[in-house]
């Protein structure tokens, strides 16, 4: 008898982590990561917050705490939903998670039965594919256009077979950089409501818009929508602080699952982050991140336009951290990957983002970790590798 | 169609958390918790460690990190296993978890198929019952004696049906305070090896021995044993730092599950804890915790002997945080609980610690949160409530 449970056989390993190992050499220009630029981390302010919390309430801040999470932090999140998006969400319907990745695990546990149909974007977030795979769903996918999932396909898919759950990243999606238009959000929400599909709206990048206008979340069209958030991209990912807001029945099951999973999220970090948020302007801080990422995004868009031939298509994100590139169909981005490594440049081939296969000729480019000069140099090398591919 | 997954129906809610809500009133003397005494937390030293980490490597300490955990912290753990227990464990076979509770979730995911026989202690740790329940095992239990699980029953159980996994807490068990004798460890290990039972040895309290001699872990008898540890009881629970060490095949599956569950454990806390451990003597710190808990344990043992009649049996732990009380069979500790609340004293009734039912006349008493005076007063009140129980 093998000791490993059957469910683990379906869980893809992260190809990205393998790539990151290759990318550790200092000569390599890496577009493979998905990391925020560390120069944006509020190091000094977090230090001040640590000191304050430990000097004023140290014993409490180092003790066990509640499964739901620090109430003041949940209040902060609720207030921000109201101020920024006009969403009225009670702090009581928010649960703090160990990064928004954990929210995916808890949702999988709380909702997905083996064999349930779970609808993913194509391409979709790899971490969600991994987290849900553990619970052995039957994945379906809906194709992404430049404005979000194709709503005609969406309607057909929902009509053809019971879909229990849809997972999407409407703002500056990982991996594609695509943002759902207001029209797509409204039409998709209508379809989900009609066919009784539970919606998980993940929003790790929403605050990182550097051009265009904010668009209201799908949650606006559907009060029963599950909404996820994260402090990883606007404060620090090491603190592993995210959250989930969901209707009572689901939140109750998520709470039970959370208790079984790790009792509660790191309480010291919750206290420190809350102190940081209450003593500093997070809006001002986010403004500086946006300004930086816009420069990097502009450099990458300009370099691709300059060095790649027009038959290579790519997205032009209005925020977030990623550009998605589609090569002509005959190309294989895995082959390009090997050629690129020889030119000391890396990226993530698109295949792992396709939950049910496909994506051979696609790839993801991250621009938040390099200077504009490095971006120009890296894209030039990548274009050279592309042009030298033989058939 | 209900939205909640079937697996959640089997997961018991923590009765303890409900009790803790009742216990919040300041008049109440609570023996219900399982919290370390916050006066032992190294607040000032953690503050120094935060400052050092942020001032010397702040950007890195706030960035994403590896799923396995901070290598130096894993090295520290490996060295301590060698120094304290003569166990040779490579840092590479250690993975840092969000508290040892998360190790239970990851083991459940990685090993338990629906319907697998999982053997628990009776009474056993509630958090493990909860964590494993999510993966729908068939629980079996083995009765605890004052020296660990009854080995005759153990052999019968293992012979009678394939047991995939055994979970136990050999040192100062939660809830019973019982420590497995060396003989029981050796005999039990022989049985597990003979019948191919995977062993999970959880050890959150092992460092908190205040009398008697340390006993080698079962892992000594079985190199394939899975061993869990935690910094919650010797440093701070809020940091949620624990670990798992397991053979390669299992660790590989656990790593994949960890990646899907939350990418990695809070890296800032790992860095801070490691700095704390490298700049301070954890042995000295543990010595002071042991001294405090021994005073509290002695006060509780003396008070029970003084106020309770001899037909009420109780354990006399050599370490850890709990005493287990067994009332004469006709008594119901839930009824005592209601009577005790009226006397402003609380404890945890024993039933939730029985994975397959039973334990009506048992209860758990925690002594780490009260002064000896309060312990004497609380036990007196509890004995009064007991004596007044009518039939």
Short mmCIF file of C-alpha atoms in Angstrom, two decimals, chain B residues 7-383:
data_model
loop_
_atom_site.label_atom_id
_atom_site.label_comp_id
_atom_site.label_asym_id
_atom_site.label_seq_id
_atom_site.Cartn_x
_atom_site.Cartn_y
_atom_site.Cartn_z
CA UNK B 7 -16.40 16.49 4.45
CA UNK B 8 -17.21 19.46 6.70
CA UNK B 9 -20.16 17.61 8.25
CA UNK B 10 -17.75 15.36 10.15
CA UNK B 11 -15.58 18.10 11.59
CA UNK B 12 -16.34 18.76 15.25
CA UNK B 13 -16.39 22.40 16.30
CA UNK B 14 -14.15 23.26 19.16
CA UNK B 15 -16.22 23.17 22.33
CA UNK B 16 -13.18 24.71 24.00
CA UNK B 17 -13.56 27.92 22.02
CA UNK B 18 -17.17 28.18 23.15
CA UNK B 19 -16.04 27.74 26.74
CA UNK B 20 -13.35 30.37 26.38
CA UNK B 21 -16.07 32.87 25.50
CA UNK B 22 -17.86 32.08 28.79
CA UNK B 23 -14.52 32.25 30.59
CA UNK B 24 -13.84 35.82 29.52
CA UNK B 25 -15.57 37.31 32.57
CA UNK B 26 -12.90 38.45 35.05
CA UNK B 27 -14.62 36.81 38.06
CA UNK B 28 -14.29 33.38 36.57
CA UNK B 29 -11.39 31.13 37.49
CA UNK B 30 -10.69 29.26 34.28
CA UNK B 31 -9.02 25.86 34.07
CA UNK B 32 -10.52 25.53 30.57
CA UNK B 33 -7.80 27.11 28.44
CA UNK B 34 -4.68 25.55 27.04
CA UNK B 35 -2.68 28.73 26.79
CA UNK B 36 0.91 29.21 27.87
CA UNK B 37 1.31 31.75 30.67
CA UNK B 38 1.92 35.08 28.89
CA UNK B 39 4.28 36.24 31.65
CA UNK B 40 6.79 33.80 30.14
CA UNK B 41 6.82 35.44 26.69
CA UNK B 42 10.21 37.00 25.84
CA UNK B 43 8.69 40.33 24.79
CA UNK B 44 11.80 42.49 25.05
CA UNK B 45 13.99 39.92 23.31
CA UNK B 46 11.51 39.55 20.44
CA UNK B 47 11.49 43.33 20.09
CA UNK B 48 15.29 43.33 19.82
CA UNK B 49 15.09 40.56 17.23
CA UNK B 50 12.50 42.46 15.15
CA UNK B 51 14.74 45.53 15.12
CA UNK B 52 17.81 43.53 14.15
CA UNK B 53 16.11 41.66 11.31
CA UNK B 54 14.46 44.75 9.85
CA UNK B 55 17.53 46.97 10.14
CA UNK B 56 19.91 44.39 8.69
CA UNK B 57 17.87 42.54 6.10
CA UNK B 58 14.47 44.22 6.06
CA UNK B 59 13.61 43.95 2.37
CA UNK B 60 14.43 40.27 2.27
CA UNK B 61 12.62 39.56 5.55
CA UNK B 62 9.40 41.09 4.17
CA UNK B 63 9.51 39.23 0.80
CA UNK B 64 8.03 35.90 -0.29
CA UNK B 65 10.17 32.93 0.64
CA UNK B 66 10.56 29.17 0.24
CA UNK B 67 7.88 26.59 1.04
CA UNK B 68 10.33 24.57 3.15
CA UNK B 69 11.01 27.47 5.51
CA UNK B 70 14.05 29.48 6.64
CA UNK B 71 17.09 27.21 6.39
CA UNK B 72 18.84 28.52 9.50
CA UNK B 73 15.76 27.89 11.61
CA UNK B 74 15.60 24.32 10.25
CA UNK B 75 19.31 23.92 11.09
CA UNK B 76 18.63 25.13 14.63
CA UNK B 77 15.88 22.52 15.03
CA UNK B 78 18.11 19.76 13.61
CA UNK B 79 20.96 20.66 15.98
CA UNK B 80 18.65 20.68 18.96
CA UNK B 81 17.32 17.19 18.06
CA UNK B 82 20.91 16.00 18.04
CA UNK B 83 21.94 17.72 21.27
CA UNK B 84 18.87 16.99 23.35
CA UNK B 85 17.66 13.64 22.03
CA UNK B 86 20.56 12.19 20.08
CA UNK B 87 18.43 12.17 16.90
CA UNK B 88 20.25 12.72 13.62
CA UNK B 89 17.82 14.63 11.45
CA UNK B 90 18.87 16.66 8.42
CA UNK B 91 17.57 20.23 8.08
CA UNK B 92 16.47 19.10 4.60
CA UNK B 93 13.96 16.71 6.13
CA UNK B 94 12.35 19.49 8.18
CA UNK B 95 9.56 21.74 6.90
CA UNK B 96 8.39 24.81 8.85
CA UNK B 97 4.61 24.93 9.40
CA UNK B 98 2.16 27.57 10.64
CA UNK B 99 2.11 26.07 14.12
CA UNK B 100 2.13 22.31 14.59
CA UNK B 101 -1.65 22.38 14.02
CA UNK B 102 -0.89 22.97 10.34
CA UNK B 103 1.35 19.91 10.30
CA UNK B 104 -1.77 17.88 11.19
CA UNK B 105 -3.70 19.38 8.29
CA UNK B 106 -0.84 18.69 5.86
CA UNK B 107 -0.42 15.11 7.09
CA UNK B 108 -4.16 14.56 6.75
CA UNK B 109 -4.04 15.83 3.18
CA UNK B 110 -0.90 13.93 2.25
CA UNK B 111 -1.78 10.57 3.79
CA UNK B 112 -5.45 10.02 4.66
CA UNK B 113 -7.81 8.66 2.03
CA UNK B 114 -11.52 8.69 2.83
CA UNK B 115 -12.28 5.64 4.93
CA UNK B 116 -8.67 4.91 5.98
CA UNK B 117 -8.33 3.62 9.54
CA UNK B 118 -6.65 6.23 11.72
CA UNK B 119 -5.80 5.27 15.28
CA UNK B 120 -6.06 7.92 17.99
CA UNK B 121 -5.39 7.93 21.69
CA UNK B 122 -8.47 7.76 23.96
CA UNK B 123 -8.69 10.46 25.19
CA UNK B 124 -6.82 12.24 22.37
CA UNK B 125 -5.91 15.70 21.17
CA UNK B 126 -9.01 17.50 19.91
CA UNK B 127 -7.10 19.53 17.32
CA UNK B 128 -5.88 16.34 15.66
CA UNK B 129 -9.39 14.87 15.66
CA UNK B 130 -10.59 18.06 13.95
CA UNK B 131 -7.74 18.28 11.45
CA UNK B 132 -8.00 14.63 10.37
CA UNK B 133 -11.83 14.62 10.29
CA UNK B 134 -11.69 16.90 7.25
CA UNK B 135 -10.23 13.98 5.29
CA UNK B 136 -12.96 11.55 6.39
CA UNK B 137 -10.98 8.72 7.98
CA UNK B 138 -12.50 5.92 10.01
CA UNK B 139 -11.28 6.67 13.54
CA UNK B 140 -10.24 3.86 15.87
CA UNK B 141 -9.06 4.54 19.40
CA UNK B 142 -6.74 2.89 21.88
CA UNK B 143 -7.25 3.40 25.61
CA UNK B 144 -4.66 5.43 27.50
CA UNK B 145 -3.27 4.02 30.74
CA UNK B 146 -1.08 6.03 33.11
CA UNK B 147 1.94 4.93 31.05
CA UNK B 148 0.63 5.51 27.55
CA UNK B 149 -1.61 3.49 25.23
CA UNK B 150 -2.50 0.01 26.43
CA UNK B 151 -0.15 -2.15 24.35
CA UNK B 152 -2.26 -5.33 24.51
CA UNK B 153 -5.22 -3.47 23.02
CA UNK B 154 -2.85 -1.80 20.56
CA UNK B 155 -1.63 -5.13 19.23
CA UNK B 156 -5.20 -6.44 18.88
CA UNK B 157 -6.38 -3.34 17.07
CA UNK B 158 -3.46 -3.39 14.63
CA UNK B 159 -3.95 -7.12 14.02
CA UNK B 160 -7.69 -6.87 13.45
CA UNK B 161 -7.74 -4.35 10.64
CA UNK B 162 -5.30 -2.38 8.57
CA UNK B 163 -4.40 0.80 10.47
CA UNK B 164 -2.81 3.39 8.17
CA UNK B 165 -1.79 5.99 10.72
CA UNK B 166 -1.34 6.30 14.46
CA UNK B 167 -1.32 9.73 16.08
CA UNK B 168 0.00 10.22 19.61
CA UNK B 169 1.42 12.78 22.04
CA UNK B 170 3.95 10.77 24.11
CA UNK B 171 5.02 13.60 26.43
CA UNK B 172 2.54 15.18 28.90
CA UNK B 173 -0.32 14.43 26.58
CA UNK B 174 -3.12 16.85 25.86
CA UNK B 175 -5.62 16.26 27.43
CA UNK B 176 -4.48 13.65 29.96
CA UNK B 177 -1.02 14.85 31.07
CA UNK B 178 0.14 11.22 30.66
CA UNK B 179 3.69 10.40 29.46
CA UNK B 180 4.42 7.15 27.62
CA UNK B 181 6.95 5.05 29.54
CA UNK B 182 10.09 3.93 27.74
CA UNK B 183 8.71 0.38 27.74
CA UNK B 184 5.45 1.46 26.11
CA UNK B 185 7.34 3.48 23.47
CA UNK B 186 9.49 0.51 22.58
CA UNK B 187 6.63 -2.03 22.54
CA UNK B 188 4.27 0.25 20.65
CA UNK B 189 6.96 1.00 18.07
CA UNK B 190 7.52 -2.73 17.56
CA UNK B 191 3.79 -3.23 16.96
CA UNK B 192 3.59 -0.30 14.51
CA UNK B 193 6.60 -1.58 12.57
CA UNK B 194 5.20 -5.12 12.45
CA UNK B 195 1.83 -4.02 11.08
CA UNK B 196 3.14 -1.23 8.82
CA UNK B 197 1.42 1.59 10.67
CA UNK B 198 2.73 5.12 9.95
CA UNK B 199 3.42 6.96 13.21
CA UNK B 200 2.85 10.65 13.88
CA UNK B 201 4.52 11.65 17.12
CA UNK B 202 3.43 15.10 18.23
CA UNK B 203 5.57 16.80 20.83
CA UNK B 204 4.42 20.33 21.71
CA UNK B 205 5.09 19.93 25.45
CA UNK B 206 8.26 17.77 25.52
CA UNK B 207 10.48 20.65 26.65
CA UNK B 208 8.22 21.42 29.61
CA UNK B 209 9.34 18.58 31.90
CA UNK B 210 9.59 19.80 35.51
CA UNK B 211 10.20 16.46 37.23
CA UNK B 212 11.46 12.99 36.29
CA UNK B 213 13.76 12.06 33.42
CA UNK B 214 13.46 12.71 29.69
CA UNK B 215 12.50 9.65 27.65
CA UNK B 216 13.68 9.11 24.08
CA UNK B 217 11.03 9.65 21.39
CA UNK B 218 9.44 6.72 19.53
CA UNK B 219 11.27 8.04 16.48
CA UNK B 220 14.39 6.41 18.02
CA UNK B 221 12.79 3.00 17.48
CA UNK B 222 11.51 3.84 14.00
CA UNK B 223 13.50 6.05 11.61
CA UNK B 224 10.44 6.42 9.37
CA UNK B 225 8.38 8.01 12.14
CA UNK B 226 6.91 11.45 11.54
CA UNK B 227 7.84 13.88 14.29
CA UNK B 228 6.15 17.23 14.95
CA UNK B 229 7.37 20.14 17.01
CA UNK B 230 6.33 23.64 17.97
CA UNK B 231 7.69 26.91 19.32
CA UNK B 232 4.28 27.85 20.72
CA UNK B 233 4.86 26.56 24.25
CA UNK B 234 8.50 27.64 24.63
CA UNK B 235 8.55 31.02 22.82
CA UNK B 236 5.25 32.44 21.50
CA UNK B 237 2.10 30.88 20.04
CA UNK B 238 1.10 34.07 18.17
CA UNK B 239 4.02 33.57 15.78
CA UNK B 240 2.47 30.25 14.65
CA UNK B 241 5.74 28.42 14.12
CA UNK B 242 5.97 24.66 14.22
CA UNK B 243 7.59 21.99 12.09
CA UNK B 244 7.32 18.53 10.67
CA UNK B 245 10.09 16.06 9.98
CA UNK B 246 9.26 13.04 7.86
CA UNK B 247 10.79 10.56 5.40
CA UNK B 248 11.37 11.94 1.86
CA UNK B 249 8.27 10.49 0.18
CA UNK B 250 5.95 11.93 2.80
CA UNK B 251 7.82 15.22 3.11
CA UNK B 252 7.57 15.67 -0.65
CA UNK B 253 3.77 15.29 -0.55
CA UNK B 254 3.60 17.52 2.53
CA UNK B 255 5.62 20.16 0.67
CA UNK B 256 3.20 20.08 -2.28
CA UNK B 257 0.26 20.32 0.12
CA UNK B 258 1.91 23.21 1.96
CA UNK B 259 2.49 25.10 -1.27
CA UNK B 260 -1.18 24.71 -2.18
CA UNK B 261 -2.27 25.64 1.36
CA UNK B 262 -0.43 28.94 1.94
CA UNK B 263 2.76 29.03 -0.23
CA UNK B 264 5.00 29.25 2.86
CA UNK B 265 4.99 30.07 6.57
CA UNK B 266 5.25 33.73 7.70
CA UNK B 267 8.87 34.48 6.82
CA UNK B 268 9.30 37.59 8.93
CA UNK B 269 8.37 35.61 12.04
CA UNK B 270 10.78 32.84 11.08
CA UNK B 271 13.60 35.37 10.78
CA UNK B 272 12.67 37.06 14.08
CA UNK B 273 12.41 33.78 15.96
CA UNK B 274 15.73 32.58 14.60
CA UNK B 275 17.42 35.82 15.65
CA UNK B 276 15.84 35.45 19.11
CA UNK B 277 17.07 31.85 19.40
CA UNK B 278 20.59 32.69 18.27
CA UNK B 279 21.01 35.65 20.64
CA UNK B 280 19.42 34.17 23.77
CA UNK B 281 19.63 30.94 25.72
CA UNK B 282 16.40 29.11 25.02
CA UNK B 283 17.41 26.54 27.66
CA UNK B 284 17.52 29.20 30.34
CA UNK B 285 14.18 30.55 29.16
CA UNK B 286 12.62 27.07 29.21
CA UNK B 287 14.01 26.58 32.72
CA UNK B 288 12.01 29.57 33.93
CA UNK B 289 8.81 28.29 32.29
CA UNK B 290 9.29 24.86 33.89
CA UNK B 291 9.80 26.42 37.32
CA UNK B 292 6.59 28.44 37.01
CA UNK B 293 4.48 25.53 35.74
CA UNK B 294 5.79 23.20 38.44
CA UNK B 295 4.55 25.57 41.16
CA UNK B 296 1.16 25.71 39.48
CA UNK B 297 0.96 21.96 38.94
CA UNK B 298 1.95 21.30 42.57
CA UNK B 299 -0.72 23.72 43.78
CA UNK B 300 -3.38 21.99 41.70
CA UNK B 301 -2.38 18.47 42.73
CA UNK B 302 -2.35 19.49 46.42
CA UNK B 303 -5.71 21.26 46.13
CA UNK B 304 -7.38 18.29 44.44
CA UNK B 305 -6.02 15.94 47.14
CA UNK B 306 -7.30 18.29 49.80
CA UNK B 307 -10.78 19.04 48.44
CA UNK B 308 -11.88 16.04 46.38
CA UNK B 309 -12.83 12.64 47.79
CA UNK B 310 -10.49 9.74 46.95
CA UNK B 311 -12.94 8.11 44.50
CA UNK B 312 -12.19 10.98 42.10
CA UNK B 313 -9.05 9.94 40.22
CA UNK B 314 -6.62 12.32 38.53
CA UNK B 315 -3.26 12.27 36.77
CA UNK B 316 -0.08 13.78 38.24
CA UNK B 317 1.84 15.06 35.21
CA UNK B 318 5.65 15.37 35.17
CA UNK B 319 5.45 18.25 32.74
CA UNK B 320 3.17 20.07 30.32
CA UNK B 321 -0.01 21.94 31.09
CA UNK B 322 -2.85 19.55 31.96
CA UNK B 323 -4.35 17.31 34.64
CA UNK B 324 -7.02 14.76 33.69
CA UNK B 325 -9.76 13.99 36.17
CA UNK B 326 -11.98 10.91 36.17
CA UNK B 327 -15.15 11.12 38.24
CA UNK B 328 -16.98 7.99 39.44
CA UNK B 329 -18.86 6.46 36.50
CA UNK B 330 -22.31 7.72 37.39
CA UNK B 331 -21.21 11.36 37.10
CA UNK B 332 -21.52 13.48 33.98
CA UNK B 333 -18.88 16.20 33.60
CA UNK B 334 -21.25 18.25 31.42
CA UNK B 335 -23.62 18.48 34.38
CA UNK B 336 -20.67 19.38 36.60
CA UNK B 337 -19.70 22.02 34.05
CA UNK B 338 -23.07 23.78 34.43
CA UNK B 339 -22.83 23.60 38.20
CA UNK B 340 -19.24 24.87 38.15
CA UNK B 341 -20.11 27.88 35.99
CA UNK B 342 -22.51 28.94 38.73
CA UNK B 343 -19.53 28.83 41.12
CA UNK B 344 -17.50 30.86 38.59
CA UNK B 345 -15.04 28.13 37.71
CA UNK B 346 -14.60 26.38 34.35
CA UNK B 347 -12.85 23.36 32.81
CA UNK B 348 -13.21 21.32 29.63
CA UNK B 349 -15.54 18.29 29.81
CA UNK B 350 -13.79 15.18 28.49
CA UNK B 351 -16.23 14.02 25.80
CA UNK B 352 -14.81 16.02 22.86
CA UNK B 353 -11.47 14.23 23.36
CA UNK B 354 -13.06 10.86 22.60
CA UNK B 355 -12.96 10.40 18.83
CA UNK B 356 -15.51 7.58 18.83
CA UNK B 357 -17.60 8.48 21.89
CA UNK B 358 -17.32 7.94 25.64
CA UNK B 359 -15.59 9.92 28.37
CA UNK B 360 -18.81 11.20 29.98
CA UNK B 361 -17.31 11.21 33.49
CA UNK B 362 -13.97 12.83 32.60
CA UNK B 363 -12.61 16.36 32.40
CA UNK B 364 -9.46 18.36 31.64
CA UNK B 365 -7.93 20.91 33.98
CA UNK B 366 -5.31 23.42 32.86
CA UNK B 367 -3.06 24.95 35.49
CA UNK B 368 -0.77 27.29 33.54
CA UNK B 369 -2.99 30.39 33.55
CA UNK B 370 -3.70 30.89 37.28
CA UNK B 371 -1.66 31.75 40.35
CA UNK B 372 -1.40 29.03 43.04
CA UNK B 373 -3.88 31.00 45.17
CA UNK B 374 -6.44 31.10 42.39
CA UNK B 375 -5.85 27.42 41.71
CA UNK B 376 -6.56 26.55 45.35
CA UNK B 377 -9.71 28.70 45.31
CA UNK B 378 -10.89 27.36 41.94
CA UNK B 379 -10.39 23.71 42.88
CA UNK B 380 -12.24 24.31 46.15
CA UNK B 381 -15.19 25.77 44.22
CA UNK B 382 -15.10 22.88 41.76
CA UNK B 383 -15.07 20.33 44.61
#
